[in-house]
Amino acid sequence: MFWVATPMPELSQDGTELQTEVVVLGGGPGGYTAAFRAADLGRQVILVEPQNSLGGVCLQVGCIPSKWLLHVAKVMEEVKSLSSHGVVFGSPAIDLESLRTGKSKVVQKLTQGLSALAKQRKVRVVQGTGTFINPHKLEVKGTFGQQQISFQNAIIAVGSVPIQLPGLSTEDPRILDSTGALALNDIPKNLLVIGGGIIGLEMTTVYSALGSQVTVVEWSPTLLPGCDLDLVRPLQRRLSAKGVQIHLNTQFLGLLNTETLAVQFKTPKGIIQKTFDRILVAVGRKPNGADIGAETISVLVDKSGFIPVNAQQQTNVGHIYAIGDVTGQPMLAHKATHEGKVAAEVIAGHKSGFEARVIPNVAYTDPEVAWVGLTEIEAKSKGISYEKGAFPWAASGRALTLGGEEGLTKLLFDPNTKQLLGAGIVGPGAGELIAEAALAIEMSANAQDLALTIHPHPTLSETIAFSAEAFEGTLTDLYLPKKRR
């Protein structure tokens, strides 16, 4: 890319508009991280956010509230499982108002914390929707009216929104996106989830635990497209055992009756027609890059709404940066926060770049599924050579005590260097465990490094060491006669 330099305005206080060194457009995880890092590096910062509190989709209507509800669902399932241990409870009484209140309290606590951090750093927060009107000026429209902000550098962190399907408008309260599902207005008797990705399956986990009969429709051959089948299979079995109906290789054809929410979808076995109380559309998200007036300042935005950037998070206009969902896949908060720091550091004159080797993925379902780096699907499609070490949790004492015997840890290694290339984990706490594998890949660790690192016993974390030992041929917790080194 070629970076276009434009003259920077002098900072002044003339009373007609706000002036700042750095303006950050969007107050989600990437946006507030970028703003706080820039302030820590001595820059004057204004943060523009449409909502009345910071945190964005992730904190307010995404990651955090969903994890609150998933925790509730997990505890409910654990209570049920205690019957096999000799402890029996009665049927749970669900108080939706208390559930919503508890979720809101968690969100409020975190948003108040972010507000305090902004004040401590003297980051000025302007509530409203920002649009570029020239390369160094932003117009913000909010409940207060209109406000213009002149800046030297801008960081675009406007995130993404759920994709809607034709004929399924979320203006109908019975048709939900992820935000509507997390509002938890009621517990439908019959819920259709269109999309078997992370968001769809997390909401399936929640609503199934709360008592809904859930049907999942996914167009691809497997749930969690892109994730290896041996990791998905235990989750699919668990969901099916709970009564979730799963239709793969299935195309949603549309609504037959808007009054009754009768729908039609095409499965490999034929056309199915069924009526639901609620429909959750969870087919992915689209970036907001086309909604900020980027064309006014000649910032490139592709046809999908993504904004291309270099390793320093710069757009094709050198003093305009972009981070997070709007820069491309994967659309994950932990990617956005790291990119936000890079953009702030580059603006402050530091030599910084986004050079992450891998970015972990986690589905906080029951059981959890997590993967990082190379997958077997990717390796086979690209012709990448690899060797595998795996450890089934049925042989883990800790997993058995947790009811996680269906779990699995597997590691993929370079056949020549023995360096770790990728990892996948399914089972309780997989999202926590995957970080060790991510660090190992970043540090170019090999199988011996992992196998010889003493892990505490009995823990789930030692399944990572056992998987490395399985690859090395030194595993004693299972008998693997075919692998000797």
Coordinates of C-alpha atoms in Angstrom, one line a residue, residues 1 286-291 294 299-309 316 325-329 331:
M1 CA 0.0 0.0 0.0
K286 CA -20.6 -7.6 8.9
P287 CA -18.2 -4.7 9.5
N288 CA -19.3 -1.1 9.8
G289 CA -16.6 0.4 7.6
A290 CA -19.0 1.8 5.0
D291 CA -21.0 3.8 7.6
A294 CA -14.6 6.9 4.8
V299 CA -9.9 5.7 3.0
L300 CA -10.2 2.4 1.1
V301 CA -13.2 0.3 2.1
D302 CA -13.8 -3.0 0.3
K303 CA -17.1 -4.2 -1.0
S304 CA -17.8 -6.1 2.2
G305 CA -17.2 -3.1 4.4
F306 CA -13.7 -4.0 5.6
I307 CA -10.9 -1.5 5.8
P308 CA -7.5 -2.8 4.7
V309 CA -4.5 -1.9 7.0
N316 CA -4.1 3.9 2.9
D325 CA -13.7 -6.2 13.4
V326 CA -13.6 -3.5 10.7
T327 CA -10.1 -4.7 9.6
G328 CA -11.1 -8.3 8.8
Q329 CA -11.3 -11.8 10.3
M331 CA -13.7 -10.7 14.5

